[in-house]
Amino acid sequence: SKSFQGPEYFVKSLPKPSSFFGGIASTESRITKSQITGNMTAGVKAGYDPSMPLDPSKVRFSVTGFELVVTVGGNTVRKTSNSGKFTGEMTQVMNALKPGMSFTIGAISATGPAGTVRVTPMAFVVQ
């Protein structure tokens, strides 16, 4: 055992990451059709808001799965992905969305420096 003399450090757990639909944060609630198509290829991401004082190159998260839930005409459509990317079926569902319809991206699972975490779901209304 060695003695360390110097400043005292406190180690804390990392905060829970936020979810993003492409570049759109989970705090947004309204989304346009062009924003949907523009962010589809980027997929679902997990990370910290840029205002967080953590170096994003050292604290990375990788989405390992999520669920898309859309209600169409009283029917609920659920599609799952085993990555952060939208599947072909998900893309078809998203392309069929019309103004006033809503969708949820939930059950987001990601791996990060401390292992697997559940990330906050996102809900949007199409404008």
Coordinates of C-alpha atoms in Angstrom, one line a residue:
S1 CA 0.0 0.0 0.0
K2 CA 1.2 3.5 -0.8
S3 CA 0.2 6.8 0.8
F4 CA -0.8 9.6 -1.5
Q5 CA -0.4 13.1 -0.3
G6 CA -2.1 15.8 -2.2
P7 CA -5.5 17.0 -3.0
E8 CA -8.5 14.8 -2.0
Y9 CA -10.6 13.6 -4.9
F10 CA -14.2 12.4 -4.9
V11 CA -15.4 10.0 -7.5
K12 CA -19.1 10.2 -8.6
S13 CA -21.2 8.2 -11.0
L14 CA -21.7 9.6 -14.5
P15 CA -25.1 11.3 -14.9
K16 CA -27.7 9.6 -17.1
P17 CA -27.2 10.5 -20.7
S18 CA -29.8 12.3 -22.8
S19 CA -31.4 10.9 -25.9
F20 CA -31.3 12.4 -29.4
F21 CA -33.1 11.7 -32.6
G22 CA -30.3 12.6 -34.9
G23 CA -29.4 16.1 -33.8
I24 CA -32.8 16.8 -32.1
A25 CA -32.7 16.6 -28.3
S26 CA -35.3 14.7 -26.2
T27 CA -36.5 18.0 -24.8
E28 CA -38.1 19.0 -28.1
S29 CA -41.7 17.9 -28.6
R30 CA -42.7 19.3 -32.0
I31 CA -41.0 18.2 -35.2
T32 CA -41.5 18.9 -38.9
K33 CA -41.6 16.3 -41.6
S34 CA -38.4 17.7 -43.0
Q35 CA -36.7 17.3 -39.6
I36 CA -37.9 13.7 -39.5
T37 CA -36.4 12.8 -42.9
G38 CA -33.3 14.8 -42.2
N39 CA -32.5 13.0 -39.0
M40 CA -33.5 9.4 -40.0
T41 CA -30.1 8.4 -41.3
A42 CA -28.4 9.7 -38.1
G43 CA -30.6 7.5 -36.0
V44 CA -31.0 7.5 -32.3
K45 CA -28.1 8.6 -30.1
A46 CA -27.3 8.9 -26.4
G47 CA -24.9 11.4 -24.9
Y48 CA -24.6 14.6 -23.0
D49 CA -25.8 18.0 -23.9
P50 CA -22.9 20.1 -25.2
S51 CA -23.3 22.4 -22.2
M52 CA -22.2 19.5 -19.9
P53 CA -18.6 19.9 -18.8
L54 CA -17.5 16.4 -19.9
D55 CA -15.2 15.7 -22.8
P56 CA -17.4 13.9 -25.4
S57 CA -14.3 12.2 -26.9
K58 CA -13.8 10.5 -23.5
V59 CA -17.4 9.8 -22.5
R60 CA -19.1 8.0 -25.4
F61 CA -22.3 6.0 -25.6
S62 CA -23.4 3.6 -28.2
V63 CA -27.2 2.8 -28.7
T64 CA -27.7 -0.9 -28.7
G65 CA -31.5 -0.9 -29.3
F66 CA -34.7 1.1 -29.2
E67 CA -38.4 0.9 -29.9
L68 CA -40.5 3.1 -32.2
V69 CA -44.2 3.4 -31.2
V70 CA -46.7 5.1 -33.6
T71 CA -50.5 5.2 -33.2
V72 CA -52.3 5.2 -36.5
G73 CA -56.1 5.3 -36.7
G74 CA -56.4 3.8 -33.2
N75 CA -53.9 1.0 -34.0
T76 CA -50.5 1.0 -32.2
V77 CA -47.6 0.1 -34.4
R78 CA -44.4 -1.1 -32.5
K79 CA -41.1 -1.7 -34.3
T80 CA -37.8 -2.5 -32.6
S81 CA -34.2 -2.0 -33.7
N82 CA -31.1 -3.8 -32.3
S83 CA -28.9 -0.8 -32.9
G84 CA -29.2 3.0 -33.1
K85 CA -30.3 2.9 -36.7
F86 CA -33.9 2.8 -38.0
T87 CA -34.8 -0.4 -39.8
G88 CA -36.5 -0.5 -43.2
E89 CA -39.9 -1.1 -41.6
M90 CA -39.3 1.9 -39.2
T91 CA -38.4 4.1 -42.1
Q92 CA -41.7 3.2 -43.9
V93 CA -43.7 4.0 -40.8
M94 CA -41.9 7.3 -40.3
N95 CA -42.4 8.3 -43.9
A96 CA -46.1 7.7 -43.6
L97 CA -46.5 10.2 -40.6
K98 CA -48.7 13.2 -41.2
P99 CA -49.2 16.5 -39.3
G100 CA -50.9 15.9 -36.0
M101 CA -49.7 12.4 -35.6
S102 CA -47.3 11.5 -32.8
F103 CA -44.5 9.0 -32.3
T104 CA -42.4 7.8 -29.4
I105 CA -38.9 6.5 -29.4
G106 CA -38.5 4.5 -26.2
A107 CA -36.9 1.5 -24.5
I108 CA -33.6 3.1 -25.6
S109 CA -30.6 1.0 -24.4
A110 CA -27.1 2.2 -24.7
T111 CA -23.6 1.1 -23.5
G112 CA -21.2 3.6 -22.1
P113 CA -18.2 3.8 -19.8
A114 CA -20.1 2.3 -16.9
G115 CA -21.9 -0.4 -18.9
T116 CA -25.5 -0.6 -20.1
V117 CA -27.9 2.2 -19.3
R118 CA -31.5 3.0 -20.1
V119 CA -31.9 6.4 -21.7
T120 CA -34.9 8.8 -21.4
P121 CA -37.6 8.2 -24.1
M122 CA -38.6 10.8 -26.6
A123 CA -42.1 11.8 -27.8
F124 CA -42.8 14.0 -30.8
V125 CA -45.8 15.5 -32.5
V126 CA -45.5 16.0 -36.3
Q127 CA -46.3 19.6 -37.4

